[in-house]
Coordinates of C-alpha atoms and ligand atoms in Angstrom, one line a residue:
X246 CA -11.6 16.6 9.6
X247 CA -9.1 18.2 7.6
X248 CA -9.5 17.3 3.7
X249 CA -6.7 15.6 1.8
X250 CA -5.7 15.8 -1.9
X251 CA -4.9 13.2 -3.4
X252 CA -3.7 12.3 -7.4
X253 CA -4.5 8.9 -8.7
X254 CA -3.0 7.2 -11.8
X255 CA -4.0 3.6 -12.5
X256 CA -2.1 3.1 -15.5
X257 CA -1.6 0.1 -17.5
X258 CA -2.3 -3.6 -17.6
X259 CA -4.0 -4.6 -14.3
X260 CA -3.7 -1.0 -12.6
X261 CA -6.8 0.3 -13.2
X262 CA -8.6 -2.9 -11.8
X263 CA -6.6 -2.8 -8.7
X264 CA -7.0 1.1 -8.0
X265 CA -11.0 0.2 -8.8
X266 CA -10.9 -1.8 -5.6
X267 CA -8.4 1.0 -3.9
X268 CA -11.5 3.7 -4.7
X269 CA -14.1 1.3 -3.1
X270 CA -11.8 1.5 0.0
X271 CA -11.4 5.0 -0.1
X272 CA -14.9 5.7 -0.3
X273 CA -15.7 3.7 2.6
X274 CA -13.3 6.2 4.5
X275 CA -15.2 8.5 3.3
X276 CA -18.5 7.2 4.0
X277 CA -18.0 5.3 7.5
X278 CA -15.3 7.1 9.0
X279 CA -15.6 10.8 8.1
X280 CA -12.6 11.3 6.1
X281 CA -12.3 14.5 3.8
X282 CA -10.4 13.1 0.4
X283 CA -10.4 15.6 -2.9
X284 CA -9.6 12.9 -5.6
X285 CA -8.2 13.8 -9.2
X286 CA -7.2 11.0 -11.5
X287 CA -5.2 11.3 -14.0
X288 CA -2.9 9.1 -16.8
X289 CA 0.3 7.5 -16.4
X290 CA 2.6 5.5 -18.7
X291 CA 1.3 3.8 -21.5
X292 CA -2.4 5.0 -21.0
X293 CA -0.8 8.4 -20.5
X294 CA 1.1 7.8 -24.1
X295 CA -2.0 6.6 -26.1
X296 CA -3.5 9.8 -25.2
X297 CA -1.1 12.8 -24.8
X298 CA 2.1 11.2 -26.7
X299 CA 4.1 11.5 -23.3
X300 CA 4.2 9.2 -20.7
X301 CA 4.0 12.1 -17.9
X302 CA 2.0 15.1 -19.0
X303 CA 3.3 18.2 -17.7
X304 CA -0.3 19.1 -16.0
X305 CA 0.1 15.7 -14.3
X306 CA 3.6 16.5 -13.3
X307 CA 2.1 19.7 -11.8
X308 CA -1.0 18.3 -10.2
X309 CA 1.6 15.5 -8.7
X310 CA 3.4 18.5 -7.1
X311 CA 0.5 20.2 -6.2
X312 CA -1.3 17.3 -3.9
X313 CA -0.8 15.8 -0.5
X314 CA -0.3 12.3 -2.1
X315 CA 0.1 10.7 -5.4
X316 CA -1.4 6.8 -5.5
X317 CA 0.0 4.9 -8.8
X318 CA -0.9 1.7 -10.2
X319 CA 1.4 0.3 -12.6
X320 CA 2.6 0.8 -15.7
X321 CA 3.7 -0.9 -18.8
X322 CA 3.0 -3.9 -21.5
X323 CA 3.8 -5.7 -24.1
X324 CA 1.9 -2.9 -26.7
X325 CA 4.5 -0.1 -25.4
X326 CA 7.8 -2.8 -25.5
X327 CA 8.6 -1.1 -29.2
X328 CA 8.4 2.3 -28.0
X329 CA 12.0 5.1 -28.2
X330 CA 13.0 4.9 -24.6
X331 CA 11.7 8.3 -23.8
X332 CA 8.5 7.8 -24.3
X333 CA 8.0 3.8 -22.8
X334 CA 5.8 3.9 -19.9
X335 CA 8.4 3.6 -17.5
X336 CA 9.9 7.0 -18.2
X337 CA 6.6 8.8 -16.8
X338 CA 7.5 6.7 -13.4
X339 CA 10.9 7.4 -13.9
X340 CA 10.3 11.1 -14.1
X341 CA 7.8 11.5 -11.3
X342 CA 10.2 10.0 -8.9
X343 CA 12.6 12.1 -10.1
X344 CA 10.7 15.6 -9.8
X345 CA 9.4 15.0 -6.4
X346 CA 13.0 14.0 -5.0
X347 CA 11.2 11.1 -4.1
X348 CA 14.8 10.1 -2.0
X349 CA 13.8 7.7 0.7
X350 CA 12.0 4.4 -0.5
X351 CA 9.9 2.3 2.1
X352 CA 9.5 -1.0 1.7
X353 CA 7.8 -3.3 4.3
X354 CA 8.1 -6.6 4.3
X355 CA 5.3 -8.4 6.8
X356 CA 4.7 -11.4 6.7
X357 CA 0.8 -12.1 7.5
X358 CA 0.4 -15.3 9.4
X359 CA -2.3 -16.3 6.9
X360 CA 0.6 -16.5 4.3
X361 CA 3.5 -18.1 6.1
X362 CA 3.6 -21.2 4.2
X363 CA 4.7 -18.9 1.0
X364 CA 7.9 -18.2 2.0
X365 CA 11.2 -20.0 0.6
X366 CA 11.6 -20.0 4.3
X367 CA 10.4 -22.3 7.4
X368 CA 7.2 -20.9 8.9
X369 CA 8.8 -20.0 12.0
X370 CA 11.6 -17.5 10.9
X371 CA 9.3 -15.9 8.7
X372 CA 5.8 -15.7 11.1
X373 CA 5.2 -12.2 12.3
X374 CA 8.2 -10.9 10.8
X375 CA 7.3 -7.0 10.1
X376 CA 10.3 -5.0 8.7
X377 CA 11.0 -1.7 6.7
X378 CA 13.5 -1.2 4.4
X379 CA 14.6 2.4 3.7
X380 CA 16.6 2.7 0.3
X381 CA 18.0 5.7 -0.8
X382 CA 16.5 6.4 -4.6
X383 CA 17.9 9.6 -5.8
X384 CA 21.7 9.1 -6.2
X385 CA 24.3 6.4 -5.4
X386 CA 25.8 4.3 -8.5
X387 CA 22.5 4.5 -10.9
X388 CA 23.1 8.1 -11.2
X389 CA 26.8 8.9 -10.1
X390 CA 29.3 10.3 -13.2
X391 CA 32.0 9.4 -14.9
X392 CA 29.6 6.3 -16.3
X393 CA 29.5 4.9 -19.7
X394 CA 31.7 2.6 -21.4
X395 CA 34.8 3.7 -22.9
X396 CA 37.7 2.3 -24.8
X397 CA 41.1 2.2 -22.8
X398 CA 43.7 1.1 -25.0
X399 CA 42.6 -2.0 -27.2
X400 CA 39.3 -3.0 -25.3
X401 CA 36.4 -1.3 -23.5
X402 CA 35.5 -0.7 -20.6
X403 CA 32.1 -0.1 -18.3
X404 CA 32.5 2.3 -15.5
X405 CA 29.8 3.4 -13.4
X406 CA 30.4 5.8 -9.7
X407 CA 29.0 5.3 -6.4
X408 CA 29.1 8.6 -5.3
X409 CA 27.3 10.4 -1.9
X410 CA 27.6 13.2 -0.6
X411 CA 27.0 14.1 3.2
X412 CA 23.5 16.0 2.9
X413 CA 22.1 13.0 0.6
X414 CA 22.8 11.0 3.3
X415 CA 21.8 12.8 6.3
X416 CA 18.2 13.5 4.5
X417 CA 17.4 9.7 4.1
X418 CA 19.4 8.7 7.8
X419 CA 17.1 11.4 9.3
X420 CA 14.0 10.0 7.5
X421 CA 14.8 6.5 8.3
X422 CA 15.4 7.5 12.1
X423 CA 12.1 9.2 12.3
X424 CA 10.5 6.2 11.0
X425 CA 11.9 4.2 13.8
X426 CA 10.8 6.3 15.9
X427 CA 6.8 5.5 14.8
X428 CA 7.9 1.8 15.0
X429 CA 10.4 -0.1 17.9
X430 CA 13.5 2.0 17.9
X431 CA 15.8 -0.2 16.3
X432 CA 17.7 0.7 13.0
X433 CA 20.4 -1.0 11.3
X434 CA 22.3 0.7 8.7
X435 CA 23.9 -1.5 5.7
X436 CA 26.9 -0.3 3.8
X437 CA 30.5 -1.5 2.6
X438 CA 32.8 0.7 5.2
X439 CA 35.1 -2.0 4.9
X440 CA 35.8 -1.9 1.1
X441 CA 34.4 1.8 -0.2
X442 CA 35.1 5.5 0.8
X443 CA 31.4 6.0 0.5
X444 CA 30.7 3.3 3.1
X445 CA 32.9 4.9 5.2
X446 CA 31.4 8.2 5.1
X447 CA 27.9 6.6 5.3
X448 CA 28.4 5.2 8.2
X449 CA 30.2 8.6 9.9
X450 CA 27.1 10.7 8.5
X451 CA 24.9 8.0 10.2
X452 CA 26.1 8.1 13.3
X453 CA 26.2 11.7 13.5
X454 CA 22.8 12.0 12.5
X455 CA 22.0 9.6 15.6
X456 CA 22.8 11.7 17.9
X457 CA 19.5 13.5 17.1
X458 CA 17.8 10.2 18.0
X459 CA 18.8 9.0 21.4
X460 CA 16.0 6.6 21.9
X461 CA 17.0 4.9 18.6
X462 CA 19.1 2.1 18.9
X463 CA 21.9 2.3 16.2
X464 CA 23.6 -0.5 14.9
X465 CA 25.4 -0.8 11.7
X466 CA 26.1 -4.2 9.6
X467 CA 28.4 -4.9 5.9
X468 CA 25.5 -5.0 3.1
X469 CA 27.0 -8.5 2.7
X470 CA 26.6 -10.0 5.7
X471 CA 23.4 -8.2 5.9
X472 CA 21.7 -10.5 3.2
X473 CA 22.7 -13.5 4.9
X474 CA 21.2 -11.9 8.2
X475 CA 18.1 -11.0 6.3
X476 CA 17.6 -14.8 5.1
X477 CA 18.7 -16.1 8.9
X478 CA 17.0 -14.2 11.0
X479 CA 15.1 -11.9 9.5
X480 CA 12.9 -10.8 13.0
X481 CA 16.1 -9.8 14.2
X482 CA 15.2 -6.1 12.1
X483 CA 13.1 -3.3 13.1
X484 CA 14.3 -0.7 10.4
X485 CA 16.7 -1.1 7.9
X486 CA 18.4 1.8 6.0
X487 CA 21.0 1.5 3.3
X488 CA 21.8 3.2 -0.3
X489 CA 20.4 2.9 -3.7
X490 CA 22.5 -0.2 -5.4
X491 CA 22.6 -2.1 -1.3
X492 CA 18.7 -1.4 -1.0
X493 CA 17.9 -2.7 -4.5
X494 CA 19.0 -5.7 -3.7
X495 CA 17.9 -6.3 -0.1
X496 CA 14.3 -4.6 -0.8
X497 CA 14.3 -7.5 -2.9
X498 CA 15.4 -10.1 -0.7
X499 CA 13.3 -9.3 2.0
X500 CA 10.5 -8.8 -0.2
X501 CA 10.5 -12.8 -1.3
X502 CA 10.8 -14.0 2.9
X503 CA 7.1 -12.8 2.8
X504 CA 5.7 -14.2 -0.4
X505 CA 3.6 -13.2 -3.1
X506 CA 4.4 -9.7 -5.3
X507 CA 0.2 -9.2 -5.1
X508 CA 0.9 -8.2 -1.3
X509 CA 3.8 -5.9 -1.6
X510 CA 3.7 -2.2 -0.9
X511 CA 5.9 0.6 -0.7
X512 CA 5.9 4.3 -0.4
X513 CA 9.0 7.0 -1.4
X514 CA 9.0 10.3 0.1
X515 CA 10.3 13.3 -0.1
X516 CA 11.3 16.4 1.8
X517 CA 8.1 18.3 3.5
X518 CA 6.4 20.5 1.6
X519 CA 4.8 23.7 3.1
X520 CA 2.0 21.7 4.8
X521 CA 4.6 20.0 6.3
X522 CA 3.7 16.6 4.8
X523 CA 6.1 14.7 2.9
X524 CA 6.0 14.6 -1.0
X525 CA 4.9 11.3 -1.7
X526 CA 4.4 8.5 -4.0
X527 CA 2.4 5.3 -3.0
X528 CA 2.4 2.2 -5.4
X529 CA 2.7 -1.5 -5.1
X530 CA 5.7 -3.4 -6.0
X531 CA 4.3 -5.4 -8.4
X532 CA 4.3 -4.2 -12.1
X533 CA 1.0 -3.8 -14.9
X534 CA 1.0 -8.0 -15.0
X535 CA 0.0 -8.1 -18.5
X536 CA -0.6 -11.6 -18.8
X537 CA -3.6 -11.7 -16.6
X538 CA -5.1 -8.1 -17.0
X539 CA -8.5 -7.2 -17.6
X540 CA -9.4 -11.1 -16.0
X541 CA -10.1 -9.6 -13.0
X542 CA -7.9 -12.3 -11.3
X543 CA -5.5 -9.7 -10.0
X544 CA -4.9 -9.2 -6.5
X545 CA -5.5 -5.7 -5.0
X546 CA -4.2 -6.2 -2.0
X547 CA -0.6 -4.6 -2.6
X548 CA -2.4 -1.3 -3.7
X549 CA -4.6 -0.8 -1.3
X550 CA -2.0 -2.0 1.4
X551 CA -0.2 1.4 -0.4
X552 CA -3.0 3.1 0.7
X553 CA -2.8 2.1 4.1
X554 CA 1.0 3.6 3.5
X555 CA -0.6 6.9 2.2
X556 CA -2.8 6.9 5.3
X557 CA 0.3 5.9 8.1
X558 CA 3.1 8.4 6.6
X559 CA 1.0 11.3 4.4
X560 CA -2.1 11.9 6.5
X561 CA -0.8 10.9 9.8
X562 CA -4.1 8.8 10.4
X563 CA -1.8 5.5 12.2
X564 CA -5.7 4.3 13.5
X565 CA -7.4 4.0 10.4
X566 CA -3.7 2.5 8.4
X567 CA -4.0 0.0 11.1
X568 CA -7.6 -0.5 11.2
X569 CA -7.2 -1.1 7.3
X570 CA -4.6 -3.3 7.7
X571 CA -6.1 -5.4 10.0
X572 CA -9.2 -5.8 7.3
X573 CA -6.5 -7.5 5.1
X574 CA -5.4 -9.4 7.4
X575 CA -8.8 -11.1 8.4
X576 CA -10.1 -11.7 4.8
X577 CA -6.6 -13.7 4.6
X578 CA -7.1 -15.0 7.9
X579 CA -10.3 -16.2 6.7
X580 CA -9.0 -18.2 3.9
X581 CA -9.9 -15.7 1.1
X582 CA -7.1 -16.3 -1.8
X583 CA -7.1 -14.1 -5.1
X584 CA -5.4 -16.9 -7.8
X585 CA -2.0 -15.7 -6.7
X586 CA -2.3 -16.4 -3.3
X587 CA -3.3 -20.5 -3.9
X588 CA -1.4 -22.8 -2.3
X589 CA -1.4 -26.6 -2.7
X590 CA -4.7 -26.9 -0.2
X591 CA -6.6 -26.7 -3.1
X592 CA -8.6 -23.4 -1.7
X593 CA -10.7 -21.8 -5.0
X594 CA -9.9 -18.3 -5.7
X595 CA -11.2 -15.4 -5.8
X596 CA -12.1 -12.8 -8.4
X597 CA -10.5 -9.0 -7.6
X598 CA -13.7 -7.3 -7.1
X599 CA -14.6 -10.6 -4.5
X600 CA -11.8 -9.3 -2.7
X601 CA -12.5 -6.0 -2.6
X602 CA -15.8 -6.9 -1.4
X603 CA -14.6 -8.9 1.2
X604 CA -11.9 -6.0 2.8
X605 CA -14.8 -3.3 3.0
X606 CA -16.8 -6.3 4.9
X607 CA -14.0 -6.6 7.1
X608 CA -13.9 -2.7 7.5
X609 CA -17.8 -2.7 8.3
X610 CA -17.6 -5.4 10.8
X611 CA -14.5 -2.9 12.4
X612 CA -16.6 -0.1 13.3
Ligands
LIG963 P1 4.8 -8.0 -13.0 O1 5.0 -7.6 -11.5 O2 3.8 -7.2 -13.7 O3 4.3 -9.6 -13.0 C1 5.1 -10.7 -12.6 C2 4.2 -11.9 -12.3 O4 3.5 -11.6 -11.1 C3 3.2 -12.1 -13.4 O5 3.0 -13.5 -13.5 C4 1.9 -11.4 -12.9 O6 0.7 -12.0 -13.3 C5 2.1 -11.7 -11.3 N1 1.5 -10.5 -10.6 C6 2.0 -9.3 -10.4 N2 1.2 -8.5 -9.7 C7 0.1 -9.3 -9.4 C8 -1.1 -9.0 -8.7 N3 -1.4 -7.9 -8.1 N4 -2.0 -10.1 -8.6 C9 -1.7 -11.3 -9.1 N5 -0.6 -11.5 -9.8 C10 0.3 -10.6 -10.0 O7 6.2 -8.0 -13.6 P2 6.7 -8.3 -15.2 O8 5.8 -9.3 -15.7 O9 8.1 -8.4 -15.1 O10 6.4 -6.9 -15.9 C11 5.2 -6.6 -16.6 C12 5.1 -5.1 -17.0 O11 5.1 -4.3 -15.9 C13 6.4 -4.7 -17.8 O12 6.0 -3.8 -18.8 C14 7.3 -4.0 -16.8 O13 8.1 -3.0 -17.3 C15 6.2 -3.4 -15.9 N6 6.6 -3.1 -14.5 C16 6.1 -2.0 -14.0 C17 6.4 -1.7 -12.6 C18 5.8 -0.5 -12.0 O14 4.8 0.1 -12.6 N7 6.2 0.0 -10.9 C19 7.2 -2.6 -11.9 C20 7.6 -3.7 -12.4 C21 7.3 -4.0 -13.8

């Protein structure tokens, strides 16, 4: 079995208790199924600041580069809030993305069966929904120039630029066609071509790149009406892949049809490296949680759900992301509910380490 590096930064606030119950399940890779992992850990964020006055040491920055995978916590709090803007916790995140050309965020919304009943919406649109949303992360309006705000005349005024250009979209179209591809075949792509240039040449530089991609199914929606499709019909979606601003917004969305933020994922990748992996950065959705850290009442389930990620698009090991998966999905099946996850039944919860216990049960019993 080949051996995989792999760079781990808990950061702040309920992080580290999480990416304790992440380790657990890593180790049992290890252990029961044979898998080769070299393992650094590092600090990120806040934790990062407290110790090396940056948020993103350089060595981290270079051991980040240097690995197969990165697998991040969270980061931020309350203690950090007062903090110049380069140095806040977020920066270090901010940065990381940024250096890897982390351009293609994956977000998978799946609803587990388990958890229906936690959707804004009726059980059955939501049941068995399992979608991915690809958003562009490295350009778009959040980055484009002119921006600022300026005075014209006798007032101001804000101006921000939604600018592409045809190889920033190609690299995340042909990304989010290859991961159709591992799924059913179907990919929508969401943009404005009715009301902005950039639409327009999205959706050209799209289709072009679908020509690559026979067996894909291409179809192509207005951002708009792609929202109201998302809260409709959501099973109607295989993959979805749309730009920075669009993606923000409907990650978002589609995130809520499946519930709670303690079960959210998501993975951004880069171009290959020599290895011919991805760079990569794994992390749940949810952010350090301050107020309940260090109660062990968080839920670990998003993180190690983004290790399942780490295991599907970085190590190319779809068996054991599955298998993992599937140990999720029977602790919840069984009724197992971090505070979170507590409905109205009245169901007591569980304790983050209970959980974690639970999973690597599940894993046992899948061997
Ligand atoms: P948050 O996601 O940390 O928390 C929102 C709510 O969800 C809280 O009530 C929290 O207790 C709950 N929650 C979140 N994750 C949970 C989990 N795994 N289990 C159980 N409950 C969970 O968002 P926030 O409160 O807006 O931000 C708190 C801090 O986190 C801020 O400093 C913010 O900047 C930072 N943040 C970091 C990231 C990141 O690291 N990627 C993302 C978002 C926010």
């Amino acid at each position: 079995m080949p051996k995989f590096s792999l760079l781990i930064l808990p950061g702040d606030g309920i992080g580290p208790e999480v990416m304790t119950e992440v380790r657990r399940v890593i180790d049992w890779f290890i252990d029961k199924r044979n898998l080769g992992f070299d393992i650094i850990e590092d600090l990120v964020g806040g934790a990062a600041y407290d110790i090396y006055g940056t948020p993103l040491h350089d060595t981290t920055l270079a051991q980040a580069k240097a690995v197969d995978a990165v697998l991040l916590g969270a980061v931020g709090g309350p203690k950090y809030d007062d903090l110049d803007f380069d140095v806040k916790p977020e920066r270090g995140l901010l940065r990381l993305r940024k250096e890897l050309d982390l351009f293609a965020n994956l977000r998978p919304a799946q609803c587990f069966d388990a958890l229906s009943d936690f959707s804004s919406l009726k059980r059955d649109v939501v049941s068995g929904l399992d979608l991915l949303i690809v958003r562009e992360l490295t350009s778009g309006v959040y980055f484009g120039e002119p921006r600022g705000i300026f005075t014209e005349g006798n007032e101001r005024v804000g101006i921000n630029t939604q600018r592409y250009t045809e190889s920033e979209i190609e690299r995340v179209a042909k990304a989010a066609f290859e991961l159709a591809m591992q799924r059913n075949c179907r990919l929508c792509s969401m943009e404005k071509a009715n009301v902005m240039e950039s639409g327009v040449l999205w959706r050209e530089v799209v289709t072009r790149v679908g020509a690559d991609f026979p067996e894909v199914d291409l179809s192509h929606m207005y951002a708009d009406a792609g929202a109201m499709q998302l809260t409709r019909q959501p099973k109607q979606f295989d993959v979805i892949v749309t730009d920075n601003l669009f993606g923000d917004l409907l990650s978002d969305l589609a995130a809520m049809l499946t519930g709670s933020l303690g079960m959210l994922p998501s993975a951004s990748l880069g171009a290959p490296m020599d290895n011919g992996r991805p760079r990569a950065l794994y992390e749940p959705v949810h952010g350090s949680a301050p107020d309940i850290a260090g109660q062990g009442l968080s839920n670990p389930m998003a993180c190690i759900l983004s290790f399942a990620m780490a295991l599907r698009y970085s190590f190319k090991l779809d068996h054991e992301a599955n298998r993992l998966e599937m140990a999720v999905q029977s602790v919840l099946a069984d009724g197992l509910r971090t505070a979170d996850l507590l409905g109205e039944d009245g169901t007591d919860s569980v304790s983050t380490a209970a959980m974690g216990d639970a999973i690597l049960a599940q894993l046992n019993l899948s061997l």
